[in-house]
Amino acid sequence: MNPIAQLITALQILPGVGAKGAQRMTLQLLQRNRDGARRLALALSEAVDNIGECAFCRTLTDQAECELCLDDRRDPNLLCIVESPADIWAIEQAGGYRGYYFVLHGHLSPIDGVGPEQLKLDLLQQRVAVLQPQEVILATNATVEGETTAHYIGNLIGDRVTNVTRIAHGVPLGGELEFIDGGTIVHALQGRRNLN
Amino acid sequence: MTRVTDEPTLVLHTRPYEDNALMVDMLTLNEGRISAVRKDARGSKQGNNLQVFSLLKASWFGRGEVMTLTRLNDVRAHWLNGEAAAAAYYIVELVVRLVREREPVPLIFASACESIALLGDGQPTSSVLRPFEHTLLTELGFGIDFSQDAVSGARIQKDQWYGFEPSIGFELSLEEGAPLERYAGAHLLAIANADYGSGRTRAVAQRIFQRALEPHLGYAPLRSRELLPPRASQGKEMQP
């Protein structure tokens, strides 16, 4: 395969990129922005060679321990469990949370062959034993798989942690009940909180 | 070009597909197991309805192996946890592994839907799963006759003991000694009458169905068993 065809094929590993899109990207990189192409190649190569998982929270990092775990200004009483590094980015960008994290890299899914072992829940138990947080926040997605995973972990660590909490789900900010689906309304009613 | 409207459907599995779509594996009343894609599903109201264990009326069109989902109506979601979730995943796993695509299995569909609804209502897993396993085996053509000795043709007697061989059925066992894999006729007759009231009958049914399913499941272990809550799975007789 010639190098151009090779590049077009390689670009198609990206989500949402088909043959046409890969062709356009190839022409953009080779005809209009060779410097950008070199920077992209270098960045990709370095990232693939150097980035692994943090030994403590399993997020992506080029160090043995990630910046978030090294930051001793964070609150050691809080540990938040998420499905993917993208969830950490979302929570950090939103602000308001200053504890530590643990990334599962997925959720329990028997049909995909993902069980407790694949999510490395033994590492999570070690993390909980070392950090001894007052509260573990289960911030897996509000899908059936995310709920199953949260409940499984809640059972697993419930004996060791005083508070195991689940993030709230329900009416989004700015949302009007009239336009919200039934499942969300049921959850919102179940998760209601006291105002007095 | 196939076009199906408002077909009763049970969502078996979803996974992200391309940029913003979901690939859905589903069991339907009249069309059997179908794979379909729902575009613009992730983060949308329609996509949120495509949760595993949801019962709904689905419309789709397409040709070839993968259909394109259009409308989703009358959605009834089941948010199950703990043992009930493990049991529902067990049902889904059995369907995905044993039911072939595009083969209508309306009784298996009805039993799976009813079982998941019962689990959602908090029914004990063992009394939900045993009737489902019975229906599944019967409808797949691996039915077991719980009322007849497969070798002599005589009726099962409630005060006798019987051995079981999945490919043959039950045979009167006269040997004395450790009844490791022998079952009392009374329990077999209870199963034949779908009477799962006794815990011992449910345990016998669990063992027999497990042995009957094993040859069809092959060597890969059932992953849904791993989902039993860690505390509940220890020393439990009634695992899915």
JSON list of C-alpha atoms in Angstrom, two decimals, chain A residues 15-16 108-118 142-145 147-148 151-152 154-159 178-181 183-184 187, chain B residues 12-15 18-19 25 45 48-49 51-54 77-82 85-86 89 92-93 96 223-224 226-231:
[
{"chain": "A", "resi": 15, "resn": "PRO", "atom": "CA", "xyz": [-14.51, 7.86, 15.54]},
{"chain": "A", "resi": 16, "resn": "GLY", "atom": "CA", "xyz": [-16.83, 9.28, 12.89]},
{"chain": "A", "resi": 108, "resn": "LEU", "atom": "CA", "xyz": [-19.87, -3.80, 34.13]},
{"chain": "A", "resi": 109, "resn": "SER", "atom": "CA", "xyz": [-21.26, -5.39, 30.98]},
{"chain": "A", "resi": 110, "resn": "PRO", "atom": "CA", "xyz": [-21.59, -9.19, 30.89]},
{"chain": "A", "resi": 111, "resn": "ILE", "atom": "CA", "xyz": [-22.43, -9.26, 27.18]},
{"chain": "A", "resi": 112, "resn": "ASP", "atom": "CA", "xyz": [-19.16, -7.45, 26.37]},
{"chain": "A", "resi": 113, "resn": "GLY", "atom": "CA", "xyz": [-17.28, -9.73, 28.78]},
{"chain": "A", "resi": 114, "resn": "VAL", "atom": "CA", "xyz": [-16.54, -6.88, 31.20]},
{"chain": "A", "resi": 115, "resn": "GLY", "atom": "CA", "xyz": [-16.68, -8.02, 34.81]},
{"chain": "A", "resi": 116, "resn": "PRO", "atom": "CA", "xyz": [-15.19, -6.79, 38.11]},
{"chain": "A", "resi": 117, "resn": "GLU", "atom": "CA", "xyz": [-11.76, -8.08, 37.09]},
{"chain": "A", "resi": 118, "resn": "GLN", "atom": "CA", "xyz": [-11.65, -6.05, 33.86]},
{"chain": "A", "resi": 142, "resn": "ALA", "atom": "CA", "xyz": [-26.94, 7.33, 34.54]},
{"chain": "A", "resi": 143, "resn": "THR", "atom": "CA", "xyz": [-27.44, 4.29, 32.32]},
{"chain": "A", "resi": 144, "resn": "VAL", "atom": "CA", "xyz": [-28.62, 0.85, 33.45]},
{"chain": "A", "resi": 145, "resn": "GLU", "atom": "CA", "xyz": [-25.01, -0.40, 33.18]},
{"chain": "A", "resi": 147, "resn": "GLU", "atom": "CA", "xyz": [-26.32, 2.01, 37.88]},
{"chain": "A", "resi": 148, "resn": "THR", "atom": "CA", "xyz": [-25.43, -1.70, 38.07]},
{"chain": "A", "resi": 151, "resn": "HIS", "atom": "CA", "xyz": [-24.47, -0.65, 43.13]},
{"chain": "A", "resi": 152, "resn": "TYR", "atom": "CA", "xyz": [-21.89, -3.39, 42.74]},
{"chain": "A", "resi": 154, "resn": "GLY", "atom": "CA", "xyz": [-21.32, 0.23, 46.73]},
{"chain": "A", "resi": 155, "resn": "ASN", "atom": "CA", "xyz": [-21.70, -3.34, 48.01]},
{"chain": "A", "resi": 156, "resn": "LEU", "atom": "CA", "xyz": [-18.01, -4.03, 47.56]},
{"chain": "A", "resi": 157, "resn": "ILE", "atom": "CA", "xyz": [-16.70, -1.10, 49.60]},
{"chain": "A", "resi": 158, "resn": "GLY", "atom": "CA", "xyz": [-19.73, -0.36, 51.78]},
{"chain": "A", "resi": 159, "resn": "ASP", "atom": "CA", "xyz": [-18.17, -1.93, 54.87]},
{"chain": "A", "resi": 178, "resn": "GLU", "atom": "CA", "xyz": [-43.30, 18.95, 30.34]},
{"chain": "A", "resi": 179, "resn": "PHE", "atom": "CA", "xyz": [-40.44, 18.10, 27.98]},
{"chain": "A", "resi": 180, "resn": "ILE", "atom": "CA", "xyz": [-38.66, 15.51, 30.13]},
{"chain": "A", "resi": 181, "resn": "ASP", "atom": "CA", "xyz": [-38.96, 11.76, 29.50]},
{"chain": "A", "resi": 183, "resn": "GLY", "atom": "CA", "xyz": [-37.70, 7.63, 33.18]},
{"chain": "A", "resi": 184, "resn": "THR", "atom": "CA", "xyz": [-35.96, 10.85, 34.18]},
{"chain": "A", "resi": 187, "resn": "HIS", "atom": "CA", "xyz": [-35.69, 9.15, 38.99]},
{"chain": "B", "resi": 12, "resn": "LEU", "atom": "CA", "xyz": [-30.73, -6.76, 25.11]},
{"chain": "B", "resi": 13, "resn": "HIS", "atom": "CA", "xyz": [-27.60, -4.68, 24.70]},
{"chain": "B", "resi": 14, "resn": "THR", "atom": "CA", "xyz": [-26.39, -1.34, 23.41]},
{"chain": "B", "resi": 15, "resn": "ARG", "atom": "CA", "xyz": [-22.96, -0.07, 22.51]},
{"chain": "B", "resi": 18, "resn": "GLU", "atom": "CA", "xyz": [-19.57, 5.77, 15.25]},
{"chain": "B", "resi": 19, "resn": "ASP", "atom": "CA", "xyz": [-19.83, 9.36, 16.41]},
{"chain": "B", "resi": 25, "resn": "ASP", "atom": "CA", "xyz": [-29.16, -5.78, 19.99]},
{"chain": "B", "resi": 45, "resn": "LYS", "atom": "CA", "xyz": [-34.13, 11.75, 24.60]},
{"chain": "B", "resi": 48, "resn": "ASN", "atom": "CA", "xyz": [-31.91, 7.63, 26.64]},
{"chain": "B", "resi": 49, "resn": "ASN", "atom": "CA", "xyz": [-34.85, 5.30, 26.03]},
{"chain": "B", "resi": 51, "resn": "GLN", "atom": "CA", "xyz": [-31.46, 1.18, 27.92]},
{"chain": "B", "resi": 52, "resn": "VAL", "atom": "CA", "xyz": [-30.80, -2.52, 28.40]},
{"chain": "B", "resi": 53, "resn": "PHE", "atom": "CA", "xyz": [-33.92, -4.34, 29.81]},
{"chain": "B", "resi": 54, "resn": "SER", "atom": "CA", "xyz": [-36.27, -1.65, 28.39]},
{"chain": "B", "resi": 77, "resn": "ALA", "atom": "CA", "xyz": [-37.56, 1.02, 31.48]},
{"chain": "B", "resi": 78, "resn": "HIS", "atom": "CA", "xyz": [-36.36, -1.37, 34.18]},
{"chain": "B", "resi": 79, "resn": "TRP", "atom": "CA", "xyz": [-33.69, 0.02, 36.48]},
{"chain": "B", "resi": 80, "resn": "LEU", "atom": "CA", "xyz": [-32.56, -3.10, 38.30]},
{"chain": "B", "resi": 81, "resn": "ASN", "atom": "CA", "xyz": [-29.87, -3.47, 40.92]},
{"chain": "B", "resi": 82, "resn": "GLY", "atom": "CA", "xyz": [-27.99, -6.12, 42.82]},
{"chain": "B", "resi": 85, "resn": "ALA", "atom": "CA", "xyz": [-29.76, -6.96, 37.79]},
{"chain": "B", "resi": 86, "resn": "ALA", "atom": "CA", "xyz": [-27.54, -10.07, 37.80]},
{"chain": "B", "resi": 89, "resn": "TYR", "atom": "CA", "xyz": [-28.32, -9.95, 32.72]},
{"chain": "B", "resi": 92, "resn": "VAL", "atom": "CA", "xyz": [-30.14, -11.45, 28.37]},
{"chain": "B", "resi": 93, "resn": "GLU", "atom": "CA", "xyz": [-26.90, -13.45, 28.21]},
{"chain": "B", "resi": 96, "resn": "VAL", "atom": "CA", "xyz": [-27.79, -13.55, 23.14]},
{"chain": "B", "resi": 223, "resn": "ARG", "atom": "CA", "xyz": [-20.37, -13.48, 32.83]},
{"chain": "B", "resi": 224, "resn": "SER", "atom": "CA", "xyz": [-23.64, -12.40, 34.48]},
{"chain": "B", "resi": 226, "resn": "GLU", "atom": "CA", "xyz": [-19.94, -12.16, 38.27]},
{"chain": "B", "resi": 227, "resn": "LEU", "atom": "CA", "xyz": [-22.48, -9.42, 38.84]},
{"chain": "B", "resi": 228, "resn": "LEU", "atom": "CA", "xyz": [-24.01, -10.94, 41.95]},
{"chain": "B", "resi": 229, "resn": "PRO", "atom": "CA", "xyz": [-23.37, -8.51, 44.79]},
{"chain": "B", "resi": 230, "resn": "PRO", "atom": "CA", "xyz": [-20.11, -9.55, 46.52]},
{"chain": "B", "resi": 231, "resn": "ARG", "atom": "CA", "xyz": [-21.85, -10.15, 49.85]}
]
